């Protein structure tokens, strides 16, 4: 058989244009066009970047999804996620969205957590070896990643399905089959099917071998284990397509070659682009610029703001990559943006769609509440925010924690927190956006009725006050604070 090829995809081939040798009958032509539509549309959106092998196989990739020409339906597609941290991040989203697009087309998808392969460390796209993780840490991360993947799949199903029937979404962990393997038997059964020259030719290997640090045996064998993962899923789940970042193409090729040698069957790989920062660095944990998908690490508000702040020259591409919006709708959004760029309509829609997918409808509502409170000085928005949202919103702000004795007034409290200076210059405050408040009973009573009172001193610095363990305050007691603890935060430092 001729060597399989990797090359760019011509528009005519992937859109199903027939040559002069023949035209498919109408019914088969429609099925053929619909089957190729998934690959063509995602290629047009920029989500699918490269296909391997593109030529030289008994069955080519478009035919694999074609019911009309004998293609098996549904197909099974997988993508791997190594648990090097306890959360997915924005850099993982495109691979996940690739799986979701296949699922929406009725195919079955597998998200494979690398509970075993993470112990070795993937060298792809790296200039030095990953920090070694012990088995307990990897297992903990793997459980967290599995939960995160299932939560994202549930949001996708609940909020975007609109009653349609989709394929299945399954989460597996490759430690389930490697734990049963004996090292010597595994190498004897698998190792003979890999050629050293081919393994050494991979770009990821070449790059590391030329570096000052070199490459460890553990990293070198990573592509062997990833190839075996593909083989295992092919044998047990009928999986014939692997999805991965563009830096994974060498590992995908190793899987193709291994499976073809053992079974004579053809399998395929599809790469998705890598998301980079404005400096060109890959987004992720190792680069130190990860935007996490776990709320404990990156709040819905922070995720929302990350996409809201995207530049005009990126936002159309990101709408195509990170959302399920149809291309005509994206075109319409961009046309409106040309007329009213100050409204930042595409950025708002992008931020809303991604936040809803990652954190659900309530997460999106939380992000919007926090945005309203922080950037629009909305006291009403603060009043309906939960304690969790408040901590997320002001987690980087400095704060003062005070224990108050009976008889401490609002002004005394603010002086203790250094919110206002001592003496006459600190005798006036704005409380809850009310100007020039004096140290009076009514002002303090109104101040305490707020869940999270807001203060501003004369120079405009804003403070948020949280009262803890405060005894009931009524007009029948006195106009001073009862014993309690107050925390002063400075929201302005976040602006």
Short mmCIF file of C-alpha atoms in Angstrom, two decimals:
data_model
loop_
_atom_site.label_atom_id
_atom_site.label_comp_id
_atom_site.label_asym_id
_atom_site.label_seq_id
_atom_site.Cartn_x
_atom_site.Cartn_y
_atom_site.Cartn_z
CA UNK A 1 0.00 0.00 0.00
CA UNK A 2 1.25 3.48 -0.80
CA UNK A 3 2.42 5.52 2.17
CA UNK A 4 -0.40 7.62 3.65
CA UNK A 5 -0.15 11.34 3.10
CA UNK A 6 -0.79 14.43 5.19
CA UNK A 7 -1.62 17.54 3.24
CA UNK A 8 -3.94 20.52 3.04
CA UNK A 9 -7.55 19.84 2.16
CA UNK A 10 -8.96 21.12 -1.11
CA UNK A 11 -12.34 22.82 -0.80
CA UNK A 12 -13.88 20.75 -3.60
CA UNK A 13 -12.90 17.43 -2.07
CA UNK A 14 -14.23 18.17 1.40
CA UNK A 15 -17.41 19.77 0.12
CA UNK A 16 -18.15 16.65 -1.89
CA UNK A 17 -17.64 17.90 -5.47
CA UNK A 18 -17.58 14.91 -7.84
CA UNK A 19 -15.12 14.39 -10.68
CA UNK A 20 -16.09 13.83 -14.32
CA UNK A 21 -16.01 10.07 -13.90
CA UNK A 22 -19.44 9.96 -12.32
CA UNK A 23 -22.10 11.60 -10.19
CA UNK A 24 -23.70 10.03 -7.16
CA UNK A 25 -27.44 9.31 -7.38
CA UNK A 26 -29.55 12.00 -5.73
CA UNK A 27 -30.27 10.13 -2.51
CA UNK A 28 -26.68 9.05 -2.01
CA UNK A 29 -25.43 12.49 -3.06
CA UNK A 30 -27.46 14.12 -0.30
CA UNK A 31 -26.22 11.61 2.26
CA UNK A 32 -22.65 12.04 1.01
CA UNK A 33 -22.90 15.82 1.21
CA UNK A 34 -24.39 15.71 4.70
CA UNK A 35 -21.70 13.32 5.91
CA UNK A 36 -18.89 15.48 4.56
CA UNK A 37 -20.65 18.58 5.82
CA UNK A 38 -19.39 18.02 9.37
CA UNK A 39 -15.75 17.97 8.30
CA UNK A 40 -16.19 20.77 5.77
CA UNK A 41 -18.00 23.09 8.17
CA UNK A 42 -15.45 22.63 10.95
CA UNK A 43 -12.65 23.14 8.45
CA UNK A 44 -14.34 26.38 7.37
CA UNK A 45 -14.70 27.47 11.00
CA UNK A 46 -11.01 26.81 11.57
CA UNK A 47 -11.63 24.17 14.25
CA UNK A 48 -10.30 21.21 12.25
CA UNK A 49 -6.80 22.00 11.05
CA UNK A 50 -5.13 18.87 9.66
CA UNK A 51 -6.31 15.38 8.72
CA UNK A 52 -4.18 12.22 8.73
CA UNK A 53 -3.96 10.17 6.61
CA UNK A 54 -5.61 12.31 3.96
CA UNK A 55 -4.80 9.90 1.12
CA UNK A 56 -3.57 6.38 0.51
CA UNK A 57 -6.08 4.41 2.61
CA UNK A 58 -8.72 1.88 1.63
CA UNK A 59 -11.39 4.07 3.14
CA UNK A 60 -10.83 7.80 3.25
CA UNK A 61 -11.92 9.94 6.17
CA UNK A 62 -15.00 11.53 4.54
CA UNK A 63 -16.26 8.09 3.52
CA UNK A 64 -15.93 6.88 7.10
CA UNK A 65 -18.86 9.10 8.07
CA UNK A 66 -20.87 8.44 4.92
CA UNK A 67 -23.87 6.16 5.47
CA UNK A 68 -24.62 6.10 1.75
CA UNK A 69 -21.34 4.49 0.71
CA UNK A 70 -21.18 1.87 3.42
CA UNK A 71 -19.71 3.93 6.21
CA UNK A 72 -20.46 2.65 9.69
CA UNK A 73 -22.73 4.96 11.68
CA UNK A 74 -22.25 6.14 14.32
CA UNK A 75 -18.46 6.36 14.48
CA UNK A 76 -16.47 6.68 17.71
CA UNK A 77 -13.98 9.54 18.18
CA UNK A 78 -11.67 10.12 21.12
CA UNK A 79 -9.40 12.78 22.56
CA UNK A 80 -6.96 12.48 25.46
CA UNK A 81 -6.51 14.84 28.43
CA UNK A 82 -3.54 14.31 30.73
CA UNK A 83 -4.21 15.19 34.40
CA UNK A 84 -1.10 17.31 34.98
CA UNK A 85 -3.35 19.67 36.99
CA UNK A 86 -6.66 19.31 38.81
CA UNK A 87 -8.58 21.35 36.25
CA UNK A 88 -9.01 21.76 32.53
CA UNK A 89 -8.19 25.18 31.10
CA UNK A 90 -9.17 27.28 28.07
CA UNK A 91 -6.45 25.59 26.02
CA UNK A 92 -8.42 22.31 26.29
CA UNK A 93 -11.69 23.81 25.08
CA UNK A 94 -11.10 23.46 21.33
CA UNK A 95 -10.45 19.72 21.58
CA UNK A 96 -13.59 19.39 23.70
CA UNK A 97 -15.61 21.43 21.23
CA UNK A 98 -14.34 19.14 18.47
CA UNK A 99 -15.74 16.17 20.40
CA UNK A 100 -19.00 18.02 20.99
CA UNK A 101 -19.43 18.75 17.27
CA UNK A 102 -19.06 15.04 16.50
CA UNK A 103 -21.51 14.22 19.30
CA UNK A 104 -24.03 16.71 17.92
CA UNK A 105 -23.79 14.94 14.55
CA UNK A 106 -24.86 11.69 16.22
CA UNK A 107 -21.46 10.08 16.78
CA UNK A 108 -20.13 8.64 20.03
CA UNK A 109 -17.21 10.41 21.66
CA UNK A 110 -14.72 9.45 24.36
CA UNK A 111 -12.79 11.84 26.59
CA UNK A 112 -9.79 9.83 27.77
CA UNK A 113 -8.12 10.95 31.00
CA UNK A 114 -4.45 9.98 31.03
CA UNK A 115 -4.21 8.69 34.56
CA UNK A 116 -1.28 6.50 33.48
CA UNK A 117 0.40 8.52 30.71
CA UNK A 118 0.55 11.65 32.89
CA UNK A 119 3.17 9.84 34.98
CA UNK A 120 5.51 9.91 31.94
CA UNK A 121 4.86 13.41 30.68
CA UNK A 122 4.08 14.32 27.07
CA UNK A 123 7.11 16.01 25.45
CA UNK A 124 5.07 17.48 22.57
CA UNK A 125 5.50 21.22 22.24
CA UNK A 126 7.87 21.44 25.21
CA UNK A 127 11.48 22.56 25.50
CA UNK A 128 12.10 20.80 28.82
CA UNK A 129 10.76 17.89 30.83
CA UNK A 130 7.56 18.28 32.83
CA UNK A 131 7.69 18.35 36.60
CA UNK A 132 7.32 14.79 37.85
CA UNK A 133 4.04 14.02 39.64
CA UNK A 134 3.65 11.22 42.17
CA UNK A 135 0.97 8.56 41.70
CA UNK A 136 -1.32 9.97 44.41
CA UNK A 137 -1.26 13.46 42.89
CA UNK A 138 -2.00 12.12 39.41
CA UNK A 139 -4.91 10.04 40.70
CA UNK A 140 -6.38 13.06 42.48
CA UNK A 141 -5.99 15.20 39.37
CA UNK A 142 -7.51 12.46 37.22
CA UNK A 143 -10.62 12.31 39.41
CA UNK A 144 -10.98 16.10 39.24
CA UNK A 145 -10.55 16.12 35.44
CA UNK A 146 -13.13 13.36 35.05
CA UNK A 147 -15.62 15.37 37.09
CA UNK A 148 -14.87 18.50 35.08
CA UNK A 149 -15.35 16.70 31.76
CA UNK A 150 -18.66 15.22 32.90
CA UNK A 151 -19.87 18.63 34.12
CA UNK A 152 -19.05 20.23 30.76
CA UNK A 153 -20.79 17.42 28.89
CA UNK A 154 -23.85 17.84 31.13
CA UNK A 155 -23.97 21.62 30.46
CA UNK A 156 -23.64 20.95 26.76
CA UNK A 157 -26.48 18.44 26.80
CA UNK A 158 -28.76 20.50 29.04
CA UNK A 159 -28.28 23.96 27.54
CA UNK A 160 -27.54 23.36 23.86
CA UNK A 161 -29.39 20.17 22.79
CA UNK A 162 -32.85 21.71 22.28
CA UNK A 163 -34.41 18.25 22.49
CA UNK A 164 -32.26 16.75 19.73
CA UNK A 165 -30.84 13.23 19.95
CA UNK A 166 -27.06 13.17 20.10
CA UNK A 167 -24.39 10.53 20.37
CA UNK A 168 -22.96 9.43 23.70
CA UNK A 169 -20.22 11.17 25.72
CA UNK A 170 -18.06 8.76 27.73
CA UNK A 171 -15.20 9.55 30.11
CA UNK A 172 -12.50 6.86 30.55
CA UNK A 173 -9.14 6.69 32.34
CA UNK A 174 -6.27 4.81 30.70
CA UNK A 175 -4.93 3.71 34.08
CA UNK A 176 -7.76 1.14 33.98
CA UNK A 177 -5.88 -0.96 31.39
CA UNK A 178 -2.27 -0.11 32.20
CA UNK A 179 -2.69 -1.26 35.81
CA UNK A 180 -3.28 -4.75 34.44
CA UNK A 181 -0.14 -4.72 32.28
CA UNK A 182 3.13 -6.41 33.19
CA UNK A 183 6.09 -4.32 31.96
CA UNK A 184 8.07 -7.14 30.31
CA UNK A 185 5.02 -8.69 28.67
CA UNK A 186 3.86 -5.28 27.46
CA UNK A 187 7.23 -4.46 25.86
CA UNK A 188 7.43 -7.92 24.30
CA UNK A 189 3.94 -7.69 22.82
CA UNK A 190 3.99 -4.02 21.77
CA UNK A 191 7.58 -2.88 21.47
CA UNK A 192 8.43 -5.01 18.43
CA UNK A 193 5.91 -3.11 16.30
CA UNK A 194 7.66 0.26 16.68
CA UNK A 195 10.74 1.20 14.69
CA UNK A 196 13.32 3.40 16.39
CA UNK A 197 14.04 5.41 13.27
CA UNK A 198 10.40 6.39 12.95
CA UNK A 199 10.06 7.29 16.63
CA UNK A 200 13.24 9.36 16.51
CA UNK A 201 12.02 11.27 13.46
CA UNK A 202 9.07 12.85 15.28
CA UNK A 203 9.37 16.61 15.60
CA UNK A 204 8.73 16.53 19.36
CA UNK A 205 11.58 14.06 19.81
CA UNK A 206 13.96 15.91 17.47
CA UNK A 207 13.35 19.20 19.25
CA UNK A 208 14.06 17.73 22.67
CA UNK A 209 17.12 15.77 21.58
CA UNK A 210 18.67 18.97 20.25
CA UNK A 211 17.96 20.86 23.48
CA UNK A 212 20.52 21.27 26.26
CA UNK A 213 18.42 19.16 28.63
CA UNK A 214 17.90 16.28 26.23
CA UNK A 215 15.07 13.77 26.61
CA UNK A 216 14.32 11.08 29.17
CA UNK A 217 13.34 7.52 28.31
CA UNK A 218 9.97 8.07 30.02
CA UNK A 219 9.14 10.97 27.71
CA UNK A 220 10.43 9.09 24.67
CA UNK A 221 8.04 6.20 25.38
CA UNK A 222 5.04 8.51 25.75
CA UNK A 223 4.14 8.22 22.06
CA UNK A 224 4.19 4.42 22.37
CA UNK A 225 1.64 4.51 25.18
CA UNK A 226 -0.55 7.02 23.34
CA UNK A 227 -0.46 4.75 20.31
CA UNK A 228 -1.49 1.81 22.49
CA UNK A 229 -4.38 3.88 23.90
CA UNK A 230 -5.65 4.37 20.36
CA UNK A 231 -5.30 0.63 19.70
CA UNK A 232 -7.12 -0.28 22.92
CA UNK A 233 -10.04 2.04 22.11
CA UNK A 234 -10.13 0.71 18.55
CA UNK A 235 -10.34 -2.87 19.81
CA UNK A 236 -12.84 -2.32 22.62
CA UNK A 237 -14.93 0.64 21.42
CA UNK A 238 -14.51 0.60 17.65
CA UNK A 239 -12.81 4.00 17.80
CA UNK A 240 -11.27 4.97 14.46
CA UNK A 241 -10.63 8.70 14.87
CA UNK A 242 -8.36 10.50 17.33
CA UNK A 243 -8.68 14.23 17.92
CA UNK A 244 -5.83 16.29 19.37
CA UNK A 245 -3.97 19.57 19.37
CA UNK A 246 -1.75 20.33 16.39
CA UNK A 247 1.28 19.44 18.54
CA UNK A 248 -0.10 15.88 18.87
CA UNK A 249 0.10 14.94 15.22
CA UNK A 250 3.31 12.88 15.63
CA UNK A 251 1.72 10.83 18.41
CA UNK A 252 -1.40 10.32 16.29
CA UNK A 253 0.76 9.06 13.40
CA UNK A 254 2.38 6.53 15.75
CA UNK A 255 -1.08 5.25 16.67
CA UNK A 256 -2.08 4.92 13.03
CA UNK A 257 1.07 2.95 12.16
CA UNK A 258 0.72 0.65 15.19
CA UNK A 259 -2.94 -0.18 14.53
CA UNK A 260 -2.39 -0.69 10.80
CA UNK A 261 0.50 -3.10 11.43
CA UNK A 262 -1.50 -5.17 13.90
CA UNK A 263 -4.91 -5.19 12.20
CA UNK A 264 -4.49 -3.98 8.63
CA UNK A 265 -7.23 -1.46 9.32
CA UNK A 266 -7.07 2.30 8.77
CA UNK A 267 -7.65 4.82 11.51
CA UNK A 268 -7.50 8.61 11.33
CA UNK A 269 -6.36 11.70 13.16
CA UNK A 270 -7.70 15.25 13.20
CA UNK A 271 -5.83 18.15 14.75
CA UNK A 272 -7.26 21.32 16.24
CA UNK A 273 -5.32 24.60 16.50
CA UNK A 274 -3.51 25.65 19.65
CA UNK A 275 -4.71 28.81 21.40
CA UNK A 276 -1.94 31.26 22.16
CA UNK A 277 -1.59 34.51 24.08
CA UNK A 278 -0.94 37.87 22.42
CA UNK A 279 2.78 37.11 22.72
CA UNK A 280 2.39 33.81 20.88
CA UNK A 281 2.82 31.59 23.96
CA UNK A 282 0.59 28.52 24.21
CA UNK A 283 -2.11 29.00 26.85
CA UNK A 284 -1.67 26.49 29.65
CA UNK A 285 -0.42 25.61 33.10
CA UNK A 286 3.22 25.27 32.10
CA UNK A 287 3.28 28.71 30.46
CA UNK A 288 1.82 30.22 33.64
CA UNK A 289 -1.06 31.89 31.78
CA UNK A 290 -3.82 29.32 32.17
CA UNK A 291 -7.44 30.41 32.38
CA UNK A 292 -8.96 27.48 34.27
CA UNK A 293 -12.40 25.93 33.79
CA UNK A 294 -12.74 24.97 37.47
CA UNK A 295 -14.59 27.68 39.40
CA UNK A 296 -12.27 27.30 42.39
CA UNK A 297 -9.34 28.38 40.22
CA UNK A 298 -10.94 30.84 37.77
CA UNK A 299 -14.36 32.27 38.61
CA UNK A 300 -17.17 32.60 36.04
CA UNK A 301 -16.61 36.36 36.21
CA UNK A 302 -12.90 35.99 35.34
CA UNK A 303 -13.65 33.58 32.50
CA UNK A 304 -16.32 35.95 31.18
CA UNK A 305 -13.93 38.90 31.35
CA UNK A 306 -11.17 36.93 29.57
CA UNK A 307 -13.34 36.53 26.49
CA UNK A 308 -14.99 39.95 26.84
CA UNK A 309 -11.56 41.59 26.59
CA UNK A 310 -10.63 39.90 23.31
CA UNK A 311 -9.49 42.26 20.56
CA UNK A 312 -11.56 43.03 17.49
CA UNK A 313 -9.10 41.26 15.19
CA UNK A 314 -9.57 37.97 17.11
CA UNK A 315 -13.21 37.96 18.11
CA UNK A 316 -14.68 36.66 14.82
CA UNK A 317 -12.21 33.75 14.79
CA UNK A 318 -13.01 32.97 18.42
CA UNK A 319 -16.76 33.03 17.76
CA UNK A 320 -16.19 30.37 15.10
CA UNK A 321 -13.89 28.30 17.31
CA UNK A 322 -15.43 28.55 20.79
CA UNK A 323 -19.18 28.66 20.08
CA UNK A 324 -21.84 26.62 18.29
CA UNK A 325 -23.29 29.69 16.57
CA UNK A 326 -23.98 29.11 12.85
CA UNK A 327 -21.63 30.90 10.48
CA UNK A 328 -24.41 33.13 9.03
CA UNK A 329 -25.28 34.30 12.55
CA UNK A 330 -21.62 35.10 13.24
CA UNK A 331 -21.49 37.08 10.00
CA UNK A 332 -24.55 39.05 11.11
CA UNK A 333 -23.02 39.76 14.53
CA UNK A 334 -19.86 41.08 12.88
CA UNK A 335 -21.86 43.26 10.47
CA UNK A 336 -23.62 44.90 13.43
CA UNK A 337 -20.23 45.35 15.09
CA UNK A 338 -18.96 47.37 12.13
CA UNK A 339 -21.85 49.79 12.60
CA UNK A 340 -21.63 50.03 16.41
CA UNK A 341 -18.17 48.89 17.55
CA UNK A 342 -18.50 50.69 20.89
CA UNK A 343 -21.16 48.19 22.01
CA UNK A 344 -18.67 45.29 21.74
CA UNK A 345 -21.49 42.98 20.68
CA UNK A 346 -19.29 40.11 19.41
CA UNK A 347 -17.18 40.09 22.59
CA UNK A 348 -20.28 40.02 24.80
CA UNK A 349 -21.81 37.15 22.82
CA UNK A 350 -18.53 35.22 22.85
CA UNK A 351 -18.12 35.67 26.62
CA UNK A 352 -21.74 34.65 27.26
CA UNK A 353 -21.63 31.51 25.10
CA UNK A 354 -18.37 30.19 26.57
CA UNK A 355 -19.29 31.00 30.19
CA UNK A 356 -22.67 29.28 29.76
CA UNK A 357 -21.01 26.15 28.37
CA UNK A 358 -18.40 25.99 31.13
CA UNK A 359 -20.39 27.15 34.18
CA UNK A 360 -24.04 26.79 33.15
CA UNK A 361 -26.79 29.37 33.11
CA UNK A 362 -26.26 30.30 36.78
CA UNK A 363 -22.54 30.76 36.19
CA UNK A 364 -23.29 33.18 33.37
CA UNK A 365 -25.76 35.08 35.56
CA UNK A 366 -23.11 35.25 38.30
CA UNK A 367 -20.53 36.64 35.86
CA UNK A 368 -22.97 39.33 34.74
CA UNK A 369 -23.82 40.28 38.36
CA UNK A 370 -20.15 40.65 39.21
CA UNK A 371 -19.54 42.71 36.07
CA UNK A 372 -22.42 45.01 36.97
CA UNK A 373 -21.18 45.45 40.53
CA UNK A 374 -17.53 46.07 39.69
CA UNK A 375 -17.65 48.06 36.49
CA UNK A 376 -20.97 49.86 36.89
CA UNK A 377 -20.77 50.65 40.64
CA UNK A 378 -24.08 48.90 41.23
CA UNK A 379 -24.92 48.63 44.93
CA UNK A 380 -28.09 46.72 44.02
CA UNK A 381 -25.96 44.10 42.26
CA UNK A 382 -23.84 43.71 45.41
CA UNK A 383 -26.97 43.12 47.47
CA UNK A 384 -28.00 40.03 45.48
CA UNK A 385 -24.51 38.54 45.22
CA UNK A 386 -23.70 35.41 47.20
CA UNK A 387 -20.78 35.19 49.62
CA UNK A 388 -18.99 32.99 47.08
CA UNK A 389 -19.39 35.60 44.34
CA UNK A 390 -18.14 38.36 46.60
CA UNK A 391 -15.04 36.38 47.53
CA UNK A 392 -14.40 35.61 43.87
CA UNK A 393 -14.87 39.21 42.81
CA UNK A 394 -12.58 40.76 45.42
CA UNK A 395 -10.18 37.91 46.11
CA UNK A 396 -7.18 39.99 45.01
CA UNK A 397 -8.17 43.07 47.03
CA UNK A 398 -6.43 44.01 50.25
CA UNK A 399 -8.59 44.05 53.38
CA UNK A 400 -8.54 44.98 57.04
CA UNK A 401 -10.16 42.80 59.70
CA UNK A 402 -11.30 44.64 62.84
CA UNK A 403 -12.77 43.55 66.15
CA UNK A 404 -15.17 46.27 67.28
CA UNK A 405 -16.07 47.15 70.85
CA UNK A 406 -19.48 48.47 71.87
CA UNK A 407 -19.72 52.19 71.26
CA UNK A 408 -17.72 52.21 68.02
CA UNK A 409 -19.25 54.49 65.41
CA UNK A 410 -19.11 54.28 61.64
CA UNK A 411 -16.47 57.02 61.48
CA UNK A 412 -14.38 55.36 64.23
CA UNK A 413 -14.51 52.08 62.37
CA UNK A 414 -13.41 53.70 59.10
CA UNK A 415 -10.52 55.46 60.87
CA UNK A 416 -9.35 52.16 62.38
CA UNK A 417 -9.35 50.62 58.92
CA UNK A 418 -7.41 53.62 57.56
CA UNK A 419 -10.26 54.28 55.17
CA UNK A 420 -10.31 57.92 56.29
CA UNK A 421 -7.74 60.05 58.14
CA UNK A 422 -8.08 61.14 61.75
CA UNK A 423 -9.30 64.63 62.54
CA UNK A 424 -11.67 67.00 60.73
CA UNK A 425 -10.49 65.97 57.24
CA UNK A 426 -11.99 62.54 57.83
CA UNK A 427 -15.36 63.67 59.11
CA UNK A 428 -17.39 62.93 56.01
CA UNK A 429 -18.14 59.77 54.06
CA UNK A 430 -20.26 58.64 51.16
CA UNK A 431 -22.23 55.57 52.27
CA UNK A 432 -24.00 53.43 49.68
CA UNK A 433 -23.59 56.24 47.13
CA UNK A 434 -25.22 58.79 49.48
CA UNK A 435 -23.08 61.92 49.57
CA UNK A 436 -21.66 63.65 52.67
CA UNK A 437 -23.02 61.36 55.34
CA UNK A 438 -22.56 62.52 58.94
CA UNK A 439 -21.93 60.36 61.97
CA UNK A 440 -25.61 60.06 62.87
CA UNK A 441 -27.98 57.37 64.08
CA UNK A 442 -30.03 57.21 60.89
CA UNK A 443 -26.97 56.92 58.68
CA UNK A 444 -25.54 54.08 60.74
CA UNK A 445 -28.86 52.27 60.82
CA UNK A 446 -29.20 52.54 57.05
CA UNK A 447 -25.56 51.48 56.70
CA UNK A 448 -26.10 48.30 58.67
CA UNK A 449 -29.23 47.25 56.81
CA UNK A 450 -27.18 46.59 53.71
CA UNK A 451 -25.81 43.08 53.28
CA UNK A 452 -22.53 44.49 52.00
CA UNK A 453 -22.34 48.24 52.74
CA UNK A 454 -20.21 50.39 50.47
CA UNK A 455 -18.10 53.34 51.63
CA UNK A 456 -16.14 56.00 49.78
CA UNK A 457 -13.84 58.52 51.43
CA UNK A 458 -13.10 62.03 50.32
CA UNK A 459 -10.39 61.09 47.81
CA UNK A 460 -12.77 58.67 46.07
CA UNK A 461 -11.27 55.39 47.29
CA UNK A 462 -14.04 52.80 47.58
CA UNK A 463 -14.34 50.24 50.35
CA UNK A 464 -16.65 47.29 50.73
CA UNK A 465 -17.59 46.31 54.28
CA UNK A 466 -18.62 42.83 55.36
CA UNK A 467 -19.92 42.40 58.90
CA UNK A 468 -19.46 39.07 60.65
CA UNK A 469 -20.96 37.87 63.94
CA UNK A 470 -22.75 41.18 64.37
CA UNK A 471 -25.44 41.30 67.06
CA UNK A 472 -28.87 42.58 66.02
CA UNK A 473 -28.94 46.35 65.58
CA UNK A 474 -32.19 48.18 66.29
CA UNK A 475 -33.27 51.74 66.95
CA UNK A 476 -34.02 50.82 70.56
CA UNK A 477 -30.36 50.17 71.42
CA UNK A 478 -27.92 52.91 70.60
CA UNK A 479 -26.55 54.55 67.51
CA UNK A 480 -23.24 52.74 67.92
CA UNK A 481 -22.14 49.39 66.58
CA UNK A 482 -22.59 46.40 68.81
CA UNK A 483 -19.65 44.04 69.21
CA UNK A 484 -18.72 42.35 65.94
CA UNK A 485 -16.08 41.83 63.31
CA UNK A 486 -15.88 43.87 60.13
CA UNK A 487 -13.82 43.30 57.00
CA UNK A 488 -12.94 46.26 54.80
CA UNK A 489 -12.06 45.48 51.20
CA UNK A 490 -10.87 47.89 48.54
CA UNK A 491 -12.65 47.01 45.27
CA UNK A 492 -11.02 49.90 43.44
CA UNK A 493 -7.70 48.05 43.43
CA UNK A 494 -9.20 45.60 40.96
CA UNK A 495 -10.14 48.24 38.39
#
